């Protein structure tokens, strides 16, 4: 509903932007139209990102009642003013403020959801990366996933790239054939908690296959 209302308002802004000569204060109206159109475009972009994030099953977004109601009220005011050939500074500022607040809400939700979606893959790549066929690709995927969780992507293509990186990372880990016993051993090694009792016949066979005998140190603690 909100996106449909926004779309209608944006279309009106575009029409009025092209017919400025019919307005009382043409110069100020033109300035406010440009600002209003910019805010509508920013909102439209955020809605597109939100829709793609939902489609890619990264995010199930929610808009707070205050922001939703604020946007509906302000957009309604803008529509009423446009019908009268007028656009006030305060409403233009308000739509920009609400646009920024809306984006901040979605950004916070994205960061949390993206972290949840990628953290297991990222952890596995960090743990197993050096033993994979292409360690450089594993490192690149970790970097891409970390970047993707830092903030809301700026384009639909970036959201697709993030989810693709999650899939590729999982495929790399699954394709390497590490079973839970090997993963548990490597995790203990990484945390400096591995002991000789952790080197089971299966683990020993894996160590020999990877030619890691000379890279294992023994110490007392």
Coordinates of N, CA and C in Angstrom, one line a residue:
X1 N 0.8 -1.2 0.0 CA 0.0 0.0 0.0 C 0.9 1.3 0.0
X2 N 1.8 1.3 0.9 CA 2.7 2.5 1.0 C 3.5 2.7 -0.2
X3 N 4.0 1.6 -0.8 CA 4.8 1.8 -2.1 C 3.9 2.3 -3.2
X4 N 2.6 1.8 -3.3 CA 1.7 2.3 -4.3 C 1.4 3.8 -4.1
X5 N 1.2 4.2 -2.9 CA 1.0 5.6 -2.6 C 2.2 6.4 -3.0
X6 N 3.4 5.9 -2.7 CA 4.6 6.6 -3.0 C 4.8 6.7 -4.6
X7 N 4.5 5.6 -5.3 CA 4.6 5.6 -6.7 C 3.7 6.7 -7.3
X8 N 2.5 6.8 -6.8 CA 1.5 7.8 -7.3 C 2.0 9.2 -7.1
X9 N 2.5 9.4 -5.9 CA 3.1 10.8 -5.5 C 4.3 11.1 -6.4
X10 N 5.1 10.1 -6.6 CA 6.3 10.4 -7.4 C 5.9 10.8 -8.8
X11 N 4.9 10.1 -9.4 CA 4.4 10.4 -10.7 C 3.9 11.9 -10.8
X12 N 3.2 12.3 -9.7 CA 2.7 13.6 -9.7 C 3.8 14.6 -9.6
X13 N 4.8 14.3 -8.8 CA 6.0 15.2 -8.7 C 6.6 15.4 -10.0
X14 N 6.8 14.3 -10.8 CA 7.4 14.4 -12.1 C 6.6 15.3 -13.1
X15 N 5.3 15.1 -13.0 CA 4.4 15.9 -13.9 C 4.5 17.3 -13.5
X16 N 4.4 17.7 -12.3 CA 4.5 19.1 -11.8 C 5.8 19.7 -12.1
X17 N 6.9 18.9 -12.0 CA 8.2 19.4 -12.3 C 8.3 19.9 -13.7
X18 N 7.6 19.3 -14.6 CA 7.6 19.7 -16.0 C 6.7 20.8 -16.3
X19 N 5.8 21.1 -15.4 CA 4.8 22.2 -15.7 C 5.0 23.3 -14.7
X20 N 6.2 23.8 -14.4 CA 6.5 24.8 -13.4 C 5.9 26.1 -13.7
X21 N 5.7 26.4 -15.0 CA 5.3 27.8 -15.4 C 3.9 28.1 -15.0
X22 N 3.2 27.2 -14.5 CA 1.8 27.4 -14.0 C 1.7 27.7 -12.5
X23 N 2.9 27.8 -11.9 CA 2.9 28.0 -10.4 C 3.1 29.4 -10.0
X24 N 2.6 29.8 -8.8 CA 2.7 31.2 -8.4 C 4.2 31.5 -8.2
X25 N 4.9 30.8 -7.3 CA 6.4 31.1 -7.1 C 7.1 30.0 -7.8
X26 N 7.4 30.3 -9.1 CA 8.0 29.2 -9.9 C 9.3 28.8 -9.5
X27 N 10.2 29.7 -9.1 CA 11.6 29.3 -8.7 C 11.6 28.4 -7.5
X28 N 10.9 28.9 -6.4 CA 10.9 28.1 -5.2 C 10.1 26.8 -5.3
X29 N 9.1 26.8 -6.1 CA 8.3 25.6 -6.4 C 9.2 24.6 -7.1
X30 N 10.0 25.1 -8.1 CA 10.9 24.2 -8.8 C 11.9 23.6 -7.9
X31 N 12.5 24.4 -6.9 CA 13.5 23.9 -6.0 C 12.8 22.8 -5.1
X32 N 11.7 23.1 -4.6 CA 11.0 22.1 -3.7 C 10.6 20.8 -4.4
X33 N 10.2 21.0 -5.7 CA 9.8 19.8 -6.5 C 11.0 18.9 -6.7
X34 N 12.2 19.5 -7.0 CA 13.4 18.8 -7.2 C 13.8 18.0 -5.9
X35 N 13.6 18.7 -4.7 CA 13.9 18.1 -3.4 C 12.9 16.9 -3.1
X36 N 11.6 17.2 -3.4 CA 10.6 16.2 -3.2 C 10.8 15.0 -4.0
X37 N 11.2 15.3 -5.3 CA 11.4 14.2 -6.2 C 12.6 13.3 -5.8
X38 N 13.6 14.0 -5.3 CA 14.8 13.3 -4.8 C 14.4 12.4 -3.6
X39 N 13.6 12.9 -2.7 CA 13.2 12.1 -1.6 C 12.4 10.9 -2.0
X40 N 11.5 11.1 -3.0 CA 10.6 10.0 -3.5 C 11.5 9.0 -4.2
X41 N 12.5 9.4 -4.9 CA 13.4 8.5 -5.6 C 14.2 7.7 -4.5
X42 N 14.6 8.4 -3.5 CA 15.4 7.7 -2.4 C 14.5 6.6 -1.7
X43 N 13.3 7.0 -1.5 CA 12.3 6.0 -0.9 C 12.1 4.8 -1.8
X44 N 11.9 5.2 -3.1 CA 11.7 4.1 -4.1 C 12.8 3.1 -4.1
X45 N 14.0 3.6 -4.1 CA 15.2 2.8 -4.1 C 15.2 1.9 -2.9
X46 N 14.9 2.4 -1.7 CA 14.9 1.6 -0.5 C 13.9 0.5 -0.5
X47 N 12.7 0.9 -1.1 CA 11.6 -0.2 -1.3 C 12.1 -1.3 -2.2
X48 N 12.8 -0.9 -3.3 CA 13.3 -1.9 -4.2 C 14.3 -2.8 -3.5
X49 N 15.2 -2.3 -2.7 CA 16.2 -3.1 -2.0 C 15.5 -4.0 -1.0
X50 N 14.5 -3.4 -0.3 CA 13.7 -4.2 0.6 C 13.0 -5.4 0.0
X51 N 12.5 -5.1 -1.2 CA 11.8 -6.2 -1.9 C 12.7 -7.3 -2.4
X52 N 13.9 -6.9 -2.9 CA 14.9 -7.9 -3.3 C 15.4 -8.7 -2.1
X53 N 15.7 -8.0 -1.0 CA 16.2 -8.7 0.2 C 15.2 -9.8 0.6
X54 N 13.9 -9.4 0.5 CA 12.8 -10.4 0.9 C 12.8 -11.5 -0.1
X55 N 12.9 -11.2 -1.4 CA 12.8 -12.2 -2.4 C 14.0 -13.2 -2.3
X56 N 15.2 -12.7 -1.9 CA 16.4 -13.5 -1.7 C 16.4 -14.2 -0.4
X57 N 15.3 -14.1 0.4 CA 15.2 -14.7 1.7 C 16.3 -14.4 2.7
X58 N 16.7 -13.1 2.6 CA 17.7 -12.6 3.6 C 16.9 -11.9 4.7
X59 N 15.9 -11.2 4.3 CA 15.2 -10.3 5.3 C 13.7 -10.4 5.2
X60 N 13.1 -10.4 6.3 CA 11.6 -10.3 6.4 C 11.4 -9.0 7.1
X61 N 11.3 -7.9 6.3 CA 11.3 -6.5 6.9 C 10.0 -6.1 7.6
X62 N 10.2 -5.2 8.5 CA 9.0 -4.6 9.1 C 9.3 -3.1 9.2
X63 N 8.2 -2.3 9.1 CA 8.3 -0.9 9.2 C 7.6 -0.4 10.5
X64 N 8.3 0.4 11.3 CA 7.7 0.8 12.5 C 6.4 1.6 12.3
X65 N 5.4 1.5 13.1 CA 4.2 2.3 12.9 C 4.4 3.8 12.8
X66 N 5.4 4.3 13.6 CA 5.6 5.8 13.5 C 6.1 6.2 12.1
X67 N 7.0 5.4 11.5 CA 7.5 5.7 10.2 C 6.5 5.5 9.1
X68 N 5.8 4.4 9.2 CA 4.7 4.1 8.2 C 3.7 5.2 8.2
X69 N 3.2 5.5 9.4 CA 2.1 6.5 9.5 C 2.6 7.9 9.1
X70 N 3.9 8.2 9.5 CA 4.5 9.5 9.1 C 4.6 9.6 7.7
X71 N 5.0 8.6 7.0 CA 5.2 8.6 5.5 C 3.8 8.8 4.9
X72 N 2.8 8.1 5.3 CA 1.5 8.2 4.7 C 0.9 9.6 4.9
X73 N 1.1 10.1 6.1 CA 0.6 11.5 6.4 C 1.3 12.5 5.5
X74 N 2.6 12.5 5.5 CA 3.4 13.4 4.8 C 3.1 13.3 3.3
X75 N 3.0 12.1 2.8 CA 2.8 12.0 1.3 C 1.4 12.5 1.0
X76 N 0.4 12.2 1.9 CA -0.9 12.8 1.6 C -0.9 14.3 1.6
X77 N -0.1 14.9 2.5 CA 0.0 16.4 2.5 C 0.6 16.9 1.2
X78 N 1.6 16.2 0.8 CA 2.3 16.6 -0.5 C 1.3 16.5 -1.6
X79 N 0.5 15.4 -1.7 CA -0.4 15.3 -2.8 C -1.4 16.5 -2.8
X80 N -1.9 16.8 -1.6 CA -2.9 17.9 -1.5 C -2.3 19.2 -1.9
X81 N -1.0 19.5 -1.5 CA -0.4 20.7 -1.9 C -0.1 20.8 -3.4
X82 N 0.2 19.6 -4.0 CA 0.5 19.6 -5.4 C -0.8 19.9 -6.2
X83 N -1.9 19.4 -5.7 CA -3.2 19.7 -6.4 C -3.4 21.2 -6.4
X84 N -2.9 21.9 -5.4 CA -3.1 23.4 -5.3 C -2.0 24.2 -6.0
X85 N -1.0 23.4 -6.6 CA 0.1 24.1 -7.2 C 1.1 24.7 -6.2
X86 N 1.3 24.0 -5.1 CA 2.1 24.6 -4.0 C 2.9 23.4 -3.4
X87 N 4.1 23.7 -2.9 CA 4.8 22.6 -2.1 C 5.7 23.3 -1.1
X88 N 5.3 23.1 0.2 CA 5.9 23.8 1.3 C 7.3 23.2 1.7
X89 N 8.2 24.1 2.2 CA 9.5 23.7 2.6 C 9.4 22.6 3.8
X90 N 8.5 22.8 4.7 CA 8.5 21.9 5.9 C 8.1 20.5 5.5
X91 N 7.2 20.3 4.6 CA 6.8 19.0 4.1 C 7.9 18.3 3.3
X92 N 8.6 19.1 2.6 CA 9.7 18.6 1.8 C 10.8 18.1 2.8
X93 N 11.1 18.9 3.8 CA 12.1 18.5 4.8 C 11.6 17.2 5.6
X94 N 10.3 17.2 5.8 CA 9.8 16.0 6.6 C 9.9 14.7 5.8
X95 N 9.6 14.8 4.5 CA 9.7 13.6 3.7 C 11.1 13.1 3.6
X96 N 12.1 14.0 3.6 CA 13.5 13.6 3.6 C 13.9 13.0 4.9
X97 N 13.4 13.6 6.0 CA 13.7 13.0 7.3 C 13.2 11.6 7.5
X98 N 11.9 11.5 7.0 CA 11.3 10.1 7.1 C 11.9 9.1 6.2
X99 N 12.4 9.6 5.0 CA 13.1 8.7 4.1 C 14.4 8.2 4.7
X100 N 15.1 9.1 5.4 CA 16.4 8.7 6.1 C 16.1 7.7 7.2
X101 N 15.0 8.0 8.0 CA 14.7 7.2 9.1 C 14.3 5.8 8.7
X102 N 13.5 5.7 7.6 CA 13.1 4.5 7.0 C 14.3 3.7 6.6
X103 N 15.2 4.3 5.9 CA 16.4 3.6 5.4 C 17.2 3.1 6.6
X104 N 17.3 3.9 7.6 CA 18.1 3.5 8.8 C 17.5 2.2 9.4
X105 N 16.2 2.2 9.5 CA 15.5 1.0 10.0 C 15.8 -0.2 9.2
X106 N 15.6 -0.1 7.9 CA 15.9 -1.3 7.0 C 17.4 -1.7 7.1
X107 N 18.3 -0.7 7.2 CA 19.7 -1.0 7.3 C 20.0 -1.8 8.5
X108 N 19.4 -1.4 9.7 CA 19.7 -2.2 10.9 C 19.1 -3.6 10.8
X109 N 18.0 -3.7 10.2 CA 17.4 -5.1 10.0 C 18.2 -5.9 9.0
X110 N 18.7 -5.3 8.0 CA 19.6 -6.0 7.0 C 20.8 -6.5 7.7
X111 N 21.5 -5.6 8.4 CA 22.8 -6.0 9.0 C 22.6 -7.2 9.9
X112 N 21.6 -7.3 10.7 CA 21.3 -8.4 11.6 C 21.0 -9.7 10.8
X113 N 20.1 -9.5 9.8 CA 19.6 -10.7 9.0 C 20.8 -11.2 8.2
X114 N 21.6 -10.3 7.6 CA 22.7 -10.8 6.7 C 23.7 -11.5 7.5
X115 N 24.0 -11.0 8.7 CA 24.9 -11.7 9.6 C 24.5 -13.1 9.9
X116 N 23.2 -13.2 10.3 CA 22.6 -14.5 10.6 C 22.7 -15.5 9.4
X117 N 22.5 -15.0 8.2 CA 22.5 -15.8 7.0 C 23.9 -16.3 6.7
X118 N 24.9 -15.4 6.9 CA 26.2 -15.7 6.4 C 27.2 -16.2 7.5
X119 N 26.9 -16.1 8.8 CA 28.0 -16.3 9.8 C 28.5 -17.7 9.8
X120 N 27.6 -18.7 9.6 CA 28.1 -20.1 9.6 C 29.0 -20.4 8.4
X121 N 28.6 -19.9 7.3 CA 29.5 -20.0 6.1 C 30.8 -19.3 6.3
X122 N 30.8 -18.1 6.8 CA 32.0 -17.3 7.0 C 32.9 -18.0 8.0
X123 N 32.3 -18.5 9.0 CA 33.1 -19.2 10.1 C 33.8 -20.5 9.5
X124 N 33.0 -21.2 8.7 CA 33.6 -22.4 8.0 C 34.7 -22.1 7.1
X125 N 34.5 -21.1 6.3 CA 35.5 -20.7 5.3 C 36.8 -20.2 6.0
X126 N 36.6 -19.5 7.1 CA 37.8 -19.0 7.9 C 38.5 -20.2 8.5
X127 N 37.8 -21.2 9.0 CA 38.4 -22.4 9.6 C 39.0 -23.3 8.6
X128 N 38.4 -23.5 7.5 CA 38.8 -24.5 6.5 C 39.5 -23.9 5.3
X129 N 39.5 -22.6 5.1 CA 39.9 -22.0 3.9 C 41.3 -22.4 3.4
X130 N 42.3 -22.6 4.3 CA 43.6 -22.9 3.9 C 43.7 -24.3 3.4
X131 N 42.7 -25.2 3.7 CA 42.7 -26.5 3.2 C 41.9 -26.8 2.0
X132 N 41.2 -25.8 1.5 CA 40.4 -25.9 0.3 C 41.2 -25.8 -0.9
X133 N 40.6 -26.2 -2.1 CA 41.4 -26.2 -3.3 C 41.8 -24.8 -3.8
X134 N 41.0 -23.8 -3.4 CA 41.3 -22.4 -3.8 C 41.1 -21.5 -2.6
X135 N 42.2 -21.5 -1.8 CA 42.2 -20.6 -0.6 C 41.9 -19.2 -0.9
X136 N 42.4 -18.7 -2.0 CA 42.3 -17.3 -2.4 C 40.8 -17.0 -2.6
X137 N 40.1 -17.9 -3.3 CA 38.6 -17.7 -3.5 C 37.9 -17.7 -2.2
X138 N 38.3 -18.6 -1.3 CA 37.7 -18.6 0.0 C 37.8 -17.3 0.8
X139 N 39.0 -16.8 0.7 CA 39.3 -15.5 1.4 C 38.5 -14.4 0.7
X140 N 38.4 -14.4 -0.6 CA 37.6 -13.4 -1.3 C 36.1 -13.4 -0.9
X141 N 35.6 -14.6 -0.8 CA 34.2 -14.8 -0.4 C 34.0 -14.3 1.1
X142 N 35.0 -14.6 1.9 CA 34.9 -14.1 3.3 C 34.8 -12.6 3.3
X143 N 35.7 -12.0 2.5 CA 35.7 -10.5 2.5 C 34.4 -10.0 1.9
X144 N 33.8 -10.6 0.9 CA 32.6 -10.2 0.3 C 31.4 -10.3 1.3
X145 N 31.4 -11.4 2.0 CA 30.4 -11.6 3.0 C 30.5 -10.6 4.2
X146 N 31.7 -10.4 4.6 CA 31.9 -9.4 5.7 C 31.4 -8.0 5.3
X147 N 31.8 -7.6 4.1 CA 31.4 -6.3 3.5 C 29.9 -6.2 3.5
X148 N 29.2 -7.3 3.0 CA 27.8 -7.3 2.9 C 27.0 -7.2 4.1
X149 N 27.6 -7.5 5.3 CA 26.9 -7.4 6.6 C 27.1 -6.0 7.2
X150 N 28.0 -5.2 6.6 CA 28.3 -3.9 7.2 C 27.2 -2.8 7.1
X151 N 26.4 -3.0 6.1 CA 25.3 -2.0 5.8 C 24.4 -2.4 4.7
X152 N 23.4 -1.7 4.5 CA 22.4 -2.0 3.4 C 23.1 -1.8 2.0
X153 N 23.1 -2.8 1.2 CA 23.6 -2.7 -0.2 C 23.0 -1.5 -0.9
X154 N 23.7 -0.9 -1.8 CA 23.2 0.2 -2.5 C 22.4 -0.1 -3.8
X155 N 22.5 -1.4 -4.2 CA 21.8 -1.8 -5.4 C 21.2 -3.2 -5.3
X156 N 20.3 -3.5 -6.1 CA 19.7 -4.9 -6.2 C 20.8 -5.9 -6.5
X157 N 21.6 -5.5 -7.4 CA 22.7 -6.4 -7.9 C 23.6 -6.8 -6.7
X158 N 23.9 -5.9 -5.8 CA 24.7 -6.2 -4.7 C 24.1 -7.1 -3.7
X159 N 22.8 -7.1 -3.6 CA 22.0 -8.0 -2.7 C 22.1 -9.4 -3.4
X160 N 22.0 -9.5 -4.7 CA 22.1 -10.8 -5.4 C 23.5 -11.3 -5.2
X161 N 24.5 -10.4 -5.3 CA 25.9 -10.9 -5.2 C 26.2 -11.4 -3.8
X162 N 25.6 -10.8 -2.8 CA 25.8 -11.3 -1.4 C 25.2 -12.7 -1.2
X163 N 24.0 -12.9 -1.7 CA 23.3 -14.2 -1.5 C 24.1 -15.2 -2.3
X164 N 24.6 -14.8 -3.5 CA 25.4 -15.7 -4.3 C 26.6 -16.1 -3.6
X165 N 27.3 -15.2 -2.9 CA 28.5 -15.5 -2.2 C 28.2 -16.5 -1.0
X166 N 27.1 -16.4 -0.4 CA 26.7 -17.3 0.6 C 26.6 -18.7 0.0
X167 N 25.9 -18.8 -1.1 CA 25.7 -20.1 -1.8 C 27.1 -20.7 -2.2
X168 N 27.9 -19.9 -2.8 CA 29.2 -20.3 -3.3 C 30.1 -20.8 -2.1
X169 N 30.1 -20.0 -1.0 CA 30.8 -20.4 0.1 C 30.4 -21.7 0.7
X170 N 29.1 -21.9 0.8 CA 28.6 -23.2 1.3 C 28.9 -24.4 0.4
X171 N 28.9 -24.1 -0.9 CA 29.3 -25.2 -1.9 C 30.7 -25.5 -1.7
X172 N 31.6 -24.5 -1.5 CA 33.0 -24.8 -1.3 C 33.3 -25.7 -0.1
X173 N 32.6 -25.4 1.0 CA 32.7 -26.1 2.2 C 32.2 -27.5 2.1
X174 N 31.0 -27.6 1.5 CA 30.4 -29.0 1.3 C 31.2 -29.8 0.3
X175 N 31.7 -29.2 -0.7 CA 32.5 -29.9 -1.7 C 33.8 -30.4 -1.3
X176 N 34.3 -29.8 -0.2 CA 35.7 -30.2 0.3 C 35.6 -31.6 1.1
X177 N 34.4 -32.0 1.5 CA 34.3 -33.3 2.1 C 34.7 -33.4 3.5
X178 N 34.8 -32.3 4.2 CA 35.1 -32.3 5.6 C 33.9 -32.8 6.5
X179 N 34.2 -33.9 7.2 CA 33.1 -34.3 8.1 C 33.2 -33.6 9.4
X180 N 32.2 -33.9 10.3 CA 32.2 -33.2 11.6 C 33.4 -33.5 12.4
X181 N 33.9 -34.7 12.3 CA 35.1 -35.0 13.2 C 36.3 -34.2 12.8
X182 N 36.5 -34.0 11.5 CA 37.6 -33.2 11.0 C 37.4 -31.7 11.4
X183 N 36.2 -31.2 11.2 CA 35.9 -29.9 11.6 C 36.1 -29.6 13.1
X184 N 35.7 -30.6 13.9 CA 35.8 -30.4 15.3 C 37.3 -30.3 15.7
X185 N 38.1 -31.2 15.1 CA 39.6 -31.1 15.3 C 40.2 -29.8 14.9
X186 N 39.8 -29.3 13.7 CA 40.4 -28.1 13.3 C 39.9 -26.9 14.1
X187 N 38.7 -26.9 14.6 CA 38.2 -25.9 15.5 C 39.0 -25.9 16.8
X188 N 39.3 -27.0 17.3 CA 40.1 -27.1 18.5 C 41.5 -26.6 18.3
X189 N 42.1 -27.0 17.1 CA 43.4 -26.5 16.8 C 43.4 -25.0 16.7
X190 N 42.4 -24.4 16.1 CA 42.3 -23.0 15.9 C 42.2 -22.3 17.3
X191 N 41.6 -22.9 18.2 CA 41.4 -22.3 19.6 C 42.4 -22.8 20.6
X192 N 43.5 -23.5 20.0 CA 44.6 -24.0 20.9 C 44.1 -24.9 22.0
X193 N 43.1 -25.8 21.6 CA 42.6 -26.7 22.6 C 42.7 -28.1 22.2
X194 N 43.4 -28.4 21.1 CA 43.5 -29.8 20.6 C 44.6 -30.5 21.4
X195 N 44.4 -31.8 21.7 CA 45.3 -32.6 22.4 C 45.5 -33.9 21.5
X196 N 46.5 -34.7 22.0 CA 46.7 -36.0 21.2 C 45.5 -36.9 21.1
X197 N 44.7 -36.8 22.1 CA 43.5 -37.6 22.1 C 42.5 -37.2 21.0
X198 N 42.7 -36.0 20.5 CA 41.8 -35.6 19.4 C 42.2 -36.1 18.1
X199 N 43.5 -36.7 18.0 CA 44.0 -37.2 16.7 C 43.5 -38.6 16.6
X200 N 42.3 -38.8 16.2 CA 41.7 -40.1 16.0 C 42.3 -40.7 14.7
X201 N 42.0 -42.0 14.4 CA 42.5 -42.6 13.2 C 42.0 -41.8 11.9
X202 N 40.8 -41.4 12.0 CA 40.3 -40.6 10.8 C 41.0 -39.3 10.7
X203 N 41.2 -38.6 11.8 CA 42.0 -37.3 11.8 C 43.4 -37.5 11.3
X204 N 44.0 -38.6 11.8 CA 45.4 -38.9 11.4 C 45.5 -39.2 9.9
X205 N 44.5 -39.9 9.4 CA 44.5 -40.2 8.0 C 44.4 -38.9 7.2
X206 N 43.6 -38.0 7.7 CA 43.4 -36.7 7.0 C 44.6 -35.9 7.0
X207 N 45.3 -35.9 8.2 CA 46.6 -35.1 8.4 C 47.6 -35.6 7.4
X208 N 47.7 -36.9 7.2 CA 48.7 -37.5 6.3 C 48.3 -37.2 4.9
X209 N 47.0 -37.2 4.6 CA 46.6 -36.9 3.2 C 46.9 -35.5 2.8
X210 N 46.8 -34.6 3.8 CA 47.1 -33.2 3.6 C 48.6 -32.8 3.8
X211 N 49.4 -33.8 4.1 CA 50.9 -33.6 4.3 C 51.1 -32.6 5.4
X212 N 50.4 -32.7 6.5 CA 50.5 -31.7 7.6 C 51.3 -32.2 8.8
X213 N 51.9 -33.4 8.7 CA 52.6 -34.0 9.8 C 53.7 -33.0 10.3
X214 N 54.4 -32.4 9.4 CA 55.5 -31.5 9.8 C 55.0 -30.1 10.3
X215 N 53.7 -29.9 10.3 CA 53.2 -28.6 10.7 C 52.5 -28.6 12.0
X216 N 52.5 -29.8 12.6 CA 51.8 -30.0 13.9 C 52.9 -29.9 15.1
X217 N 52.6 -29.0 16.0 CA 53.5 -28.8 17.2 C 52.9 -29.5 18.4
X218 N 53.7 -30.0 19.3 CA 53.2 -30.6 20.5 C 53.8 -29.8 21.7
X219 N 52.9 -29.5 22.6 CA 53.4 -28.7 23.8 C 52.5 -29.2 25.0
X220 N 53.1 -28.9 26.2 CA 52.4 -29.2 27.4 C 51.7 -27.9 28.0
X221 N 50.6 -28.1 28.7 CA 50.0 -26.9 29.3 C 49.4 -27.3 30.6

